[in-house]
Amino acid sequence: ECMVGGCRVWRQAASVLCLQHRRRWWRAGRPEVRPFVEELARARQDHQERIDLRRLPVQLRLEIAYALQCRRDEATARLIPRQVQEVVNAVAGTGVASLLEITEQDWMAAPPSTALAKRLGALALIRDAYRRVEVLAFGRGWDVEYPRAVWRMHHLGFTAGLTATLNFTGIAQPWLAELAKRWAHWQLTTGLSVATAYNGLQAVTRFAAWLKGVDHPSGIDRAVLERYLGDLRVQVGGRGRHREYVAGLAGFLRAIHQHGWEESLPASA
């Protein structure tokens, strides 16, 4: 751990300080490490900060405390009490009794205060707390993620980053969204990468946006596909994305026929 007392973050390689304290040491002119650490300790005692959760309802208080304790135990990033307190106060002002009372998307779309909206770290803290509490309450895995409109890859065991998702909300047709889910599920469970599934979903989403007036798989015939491919060439022809959209849609339709997911899809599609 970092040499600075009370700091639980792992120290950097070839250093006795964590990244943040090493930067402060560098900006201070790289003095002797021990006197520098002692000065930080004195300043810490003079300006000791705490995070007060008493404004929160009982359930919400427990949820935030759980998330903060997890972050402390992991010791991968330092939490600044003053900044955390701003988040706590803003969340308390929403009137919700639990983080799970509204969806994660609602938290991000309508943050607790306009001040937090300008602080990327604050919203990230709320998102992190929400996801930790959600996993604690409902678990993780395909049974949890598959019914969702947005799949979170880290909940499925993929190391594509905490914010990596597959978003099906851009597909307005329920039957097409369900087929897109089956295809993405098949890709991910047969060893293909998240990037491959993401690119395929992008191709289907673009097709879905164009496919207006078709409310059943039987309406996707060769004539419809030829019109779509013609429009696609006009819009993105000659770009790398053009080939990806064509290949993605072709792979999607081929998988539907191959696995028999939708018998009403015309053989010419």
Coordinates of C-alpha atoms in Angstrom, one line a residue:
E1 CA 0.0 0.0 0.0
C2 CA 0.9 3.7 -0.4
M3 CA 3.3 5.0 2.3
V4 CA 1.0 7.9 3.1
G5 CA -0.9 7.0 6.3
G6 CA -4.6 6.3 5.8
C7 CA -4.1 5.8 2.0
R8 CA -5.2 2.3 1.0
V9 CA -4.4 2.5 -2.7
W10 CA -1.6 0.3 -4.0
R11 CA 1.7 2.0 -4.6
Q12 CA 3.1 2.4 -8.1
A13 CA 5.9 0.2 -9.3
A14 CA 9.4 1.3 -8.1
S15 CA 7.8 3.8 -5.8
V16 CA 6.5 3.9 -2.2
L17 CA 3.6 6.1 -3.2
C18 CA 0.3 5.6 -5.1
L19 CA -0.2 7.4 -8.4
Q20 CA -2.0 10.4 -6.9
H21 CA 0.4 11.0 -4.1
R22 CA 3.4 10.5 -6.4
R23 CA 2.0 13.2 -8.6
R24 CA 1.7 15.5 -5.6
W25 CA 5.3 14.7 -4.6
W26 CA 6.4 15.4 -8.2
R27 CA 4.6 18.8 -8.2
A28 CA 6.1 19.6 -4.9
G29 CA 9.6 19.4 -6.5
R30 CA 10.4 15.8 -5.5
P31 CA 11.5 16.4 -1.9
E32 CA 12.7 13.7 0.4
V33 CA 10.0 11.2 0.6
R34 CA 9.7 10.7 4.4
P35 CA 9.4 14.4 5.3
F36 CA 6.9 14.8 2.5
V37 CA 4.8 11.9 3.8
E38 CA 5.0 13.3 7.3
E39 CA 3.7 16.7 6.2
L40 CA 0.8 15.0 4.4
A41 CA 0.0 13.2 7.6
R42 CA -0.1 16.4 9.6
A43 CA -2.3 18.1 7.0
R44 CA -4.6 15.1 7.0
Q45 CA -5.0 15.3 10.8
D46 CA -5.7 19.0 10.5
H47 CA -8.3 18.6 7.8
Q48 CA -9.8 15.2 8.6
E49 CA -12.9 14.7 6.4
R50 CA -15.8 12.3 6.9
I51 CA -18.7 11.1 4.8
D52 CA -22.0 11.7 6.5
L53 CA -24.8 9.4 5.3
R54 CA -27.3 10.4 8.0
R55 CA -29.5 12.4 5.5
L56 CA -30.2 9.2 3.5
P57 CA -33.1 6.9 4.1
V58 CA -32.1 3.7 5.9
Q59 CA -32.1 1.4 2.8
L60 CA -30.3 4.0 0.7
R61 CA -27.8 4.6 3.5
L62 CA -27.0 0.9 3.6
E63 CA -26.6 0.7 -0.2
I64 CA -24.2 3.7 -0.4
A65 CA -22.3 2.4 2.6
Y66 CA -21.9 -1.0 1.0
A67 CA -20.6 0.5 -2.2
L68 CA -18.1 2.8 -0.4
Q69 CA -16.9 -0.1 1.7
C70 CA -16.3 -2.2 -1.5
R71 CA -14.3 0.6 -3.0
R72 CA -12.2 0.9 0.1
D73 CA -11.6 -2.8 0.3
E74 CA -10.5 -3.0 -3.3
A75 CA -8.2 0.0 -2.9
T76 CA -7.9 0.6 -6.6
A77 CA -8.9 4.3 -6.6
R78 CA -8.9 6.9 -3.8
L79 CA -12.3 8.4 -2.8
I80 CA -12.1 12.1 -1.8
P81 CA -14.6 12.5 1.1
R82 CA -15.6 16.1 0.1
Q83 CA -16.5 15.0 -3.4
V84 CA -18.3 11.9 -2.2
Q85 CA -20.3 14.0 0.3
E86 CA -21.5 16.2 -2.7
V87 CA -22.8 13.0 -4.3
V88 CA -24.5 11.8 -1.1
N89 CA -26.2 15.2 -0.6
A90 CA -27.4 15.3 -4.1
V91 CA -28.8 11.7 -3.9
A92 CA -30.5 12.5 -0.6
G93 CA -32.2 15.4 -2.3
T94 CA -33.9 13.1 -4.9
G95 CA -36.3 11.6 -2.3
V96 CA -35.7 8.0 -3.5
A97 CA -35.6 5.4 -0.8
S98 CA -33.3 3.0 -2.8
L99 CA -30.8 3.2 -5.7
L100 CA -32.9 0.5 -7.4
E101 CA -36.1 2.5 -7.1
I102 CA -35.3 3.9 -10.6
T103 CA -33.2 2.4 -13.4
E104 CA -29.6 3.0 -14.1
Q105 CA -30.5 4.8 -17.3
D106 CA -32.8 7.1 -15.3
W107 CA -29.9 8.0 -12.9
M108 CA -27.7 8.9 -15.9
A109 CA -30.3 10.7 -17.9
A110 CA -31.6 12.8 -14.9
P111 CA -28.7 13.1 -12.5
P112 CA -29.6 14.3 -8.9
S113 CA -28.4 17.8 -9.6
T114 CA -27.1 19.9 -12.5
A115 CA -23.8 20.2 -10.6
L116 CA -23.2 16.4 -10.7
A117 CA -24.0 16.3 -14.4
K118 CA -20.8 18.3 -15.0
R119 CA -18.7 16.0 -12.9
L120 CA -18.0 12.7 -14.7
G121 CA -16.5 11.2 -11.6
A122 CA -19.7 11.8 -9.6
L123 CA -21.9 10.1 -12.1
A124 CA -19.5 7.3 -12.3
L125 CA -19.7 6.9 -8.6
I126 CA -23.5 6.6 -8.7
R127 CA -23.3 4.1 -11.6
D128 CA -20.8 2.0 -9.7
A129 CA -22.9 2.0 -6.5
Y130 CA -26.0 1.1 -8.5
R131 CA -24.4 -1.8 -10.2
R132 CA -22.9 -3.2 -7.0
V133 CA -26.2 -3.0 -5.2
E134 CA -28.0 -4.6 -8.2
V135 CA -25.7 -7.5 -8.3
L136 CA -26.0 -8.0 -4.6
A137 CA -29.8 -7.9 -4.9
F138 CA -30.4 -10.0 -8.1
G139 CA -27.1 -11.7 -9.0
R140 CA -25.6 -11.7 -12.4
G141 CA -25.4 -13.9 -15.6
W142 CA -27.6 -14.6 -18.6
D143 CA -30.8 -15.1 -16.6
V144 CA -30.5 -11.5 -15.3
E145 CA -29.1 -9.8 -18.5
Y146 CA -31.0 -11.5 -21.3
P147 CA -34.4 -9.9 -20.6
R148 CA -32.7 -6.4 -20.4
A149 CA -32.7 -4.0 -23.3
V150 CA -29.1 -3.2 -22.5
W151 CA -26.7 -6.0 -21.8
R152 CA -23.8 -5.1 -19.5
M153 CA -20.8 -7.2 -20.5
H154 CA -19.0 -7.2 -17.1
H155 CA -22.2 -8.9 -15.7
L156 CA -21.7 -11.7 -18.2
G157 CA -18.1 -12.3 -17.3
F158 CA -16.5 -10.5 -20.2
T159 CA -13.5 -8.3 -19.6
A160 CA -14.5 -5.6 -22.1
G161 CA -14.6 -2.8 -19.6
L162 CA -17.1 -1.8 -16.9
T163 CA -19.0 0.4 -19.3
A164 CA -19.1 -2.0 -22.3
T165 CA -22.7 -2.8 -23.3
L166 CA -24.8 -4.3 -26.1
N167 CA -27.8 -1.9 -26.5
F168 CA -30.9 -3.2 -28.2
T169 CA -33.1 -0.1 -27.6
G170 CA -32.4 1.2 -31.1
I171 CA -34.4 -1.7 -32.6
A172 CA -38.1 -0.6 -32.5
Q173 CA -39.5 -3.9 -33.8
P174 CA -39.9 -6.4 -30.8
W175 CA -39.6 -9.4 -33.1
L176 CA -36.5 -8.1 -34.7
A177 CA -35.0 -7.1 -31.3
E178 CA -35.6 -10.7 -30.0
L179 CA -33.9 -12.2 -33.1
A180 CA -30.9 -9.8 -32.6
K181 CA -30.7 -10.9 -29.0
R182 CA -30.6 -14.6 -30.0
W183 CA -27.9 -13.9 -32.5
A184 CA -25.8 -11.9 -30.0
H185 CA -26.2 -14.6 -27.4
W186 CA -25.2 -17.3 -29.9
Q187 CA -22.1 -15.2 -30.9
L188 CA -21.0 -14.6 -27.3
T189 CA -21.6 -18.1 -26.1
T190 CA -19.7 -19.7 -29.0
G191 CA -16.5 -17.8 -28.3
L192 CA -16.8 -14.8 -30.6
S193 CA -15.7 -11.5 -29.1
V194 CA -17.8 -8.7 -27.7
A195 CA -16.5 -6.5 -30.5
T196 CA -17.9 -8.9 -33.1
A197 CA -21.3 -9.0 -31.4
Y198 CA -21.3 -5.2 -31.1
N199 CA -20.5 -4.7 -34.8
G200 CA -23.2 -7.2 -35.8
L201 CA -25.7 -5.4 -33.6
Q202 CA -24.9 -2.1 -35.2
A203 CA -25.7 -3.5 -38.6
V204 CA -29.0 -4.9 -37.4
T205 CA -29.9 -1.6 -35.6
R206 CA -29.2 0.4 -38.8
F207 CA -31.4 -2.0 -40.8
A208 CA -34.2 -1.8 -38.2
A209 CA -34.2 2.0 -38.4
W210 CA -34.6 1.8 -42.2
L211 CA -37.2 -1.0 -42.0
K212 CA -40.4 1.0 -41.5
G213 CA -43.8 -0.4 -42.2
V214 CA -42.6 -4.1 -41.9
D215 CA -44.2 -5.6 -38.8
H216 CA -43.4 -9.3 -39.4
P217 CA -40.4 -11.3 -40.5
S218 CA -42.3 -12.5 -43.5
G219 CA -42.1 -9.0 -44.9
I220 CA -38.3 -9.2 -45.3
D221 CA -37.9 -10.6 -48.8
R222 CA -35.2 -10.1 -51.5
A223 CA -36.9 -7.0 -52.9
V224 CA -36.8 -5.3 -49.5
L225 CA -33.2 -6.2 -49.0
E226 CA -32.2 -5.0 -52.4
R227 CA -33.9 -1.6 -51.7
Y228 CA -32.1 -1.4 -48.4
L229 CA -28.7 -2.3 -49.9
G230 CA -29.2 0.3 -52.6
D231 CA -30.0 3.0 -50.0
L232 CA -27.1 1.9 -47.9
R233 CA -24.7 2.3 -50.8
V234 CA -25.9 5.8 -51.4
Q235 CA -25.5 6.8 -47.8
V236 CA -22.2 5.1 -46.8
G237 CA -20.9 3.5 -50.0
G238 CA -17.1 3.5 -50.3
R239 CA -16.5 3.7 -46.5
G240 CA -15.3 0.9 -44.3
R241 CA -18.6 0.9 -42.4
H242 CA -20.5 0.0 -45.6
R243 CA -18.8 -3.4 -45.8
E244 CA -19.3 -4.0 -42.1
Y245 CA -23.1 -3.2 -42.3
V246 CA -23.5 -5.5 -45.3
A247 CA -21.5 -8.3 -43.7
G248 CA -23.2 -7.9 -40.4
L249 CA -26.7 -8.1 -41.8
A250 CA -25.8 -11.0 -44.0
G251 CA -24.4 -12.9 -41.0
F252 CA -27.6 -12.1 -39.0
L253 CA -29.9 -13.4 -41.7
R254 CA -27.7 -16.5 -42.3
A255 CA -27.8 -17.4 -38.6
I256 CA -31.6 -17.1 -38.5
H257 CA -31.9 -19.6 -41.4
Q258 CA -29.1 -21.9 -40.1
H259 CA -30.6 -22.2 -36.6
G260 CA -34.3 -22.1 -37.5
W261 CA -35.0 -19.2 -35.2
E262 CA -37.8 -17.8 -37.4
E263 CA -39.5 -20.0 -39.9
S264 CA -41.6 -17.2 -41.5
L265 CA -38.4 -15.4 -42.7
P266 CA -38.5 -15.9 -46.5
A267 CA -35.8 -18.2 -47.9
S268 CA -34.8 -15.4 -50.3
A269 CA -33.8 -13.1 -47.4

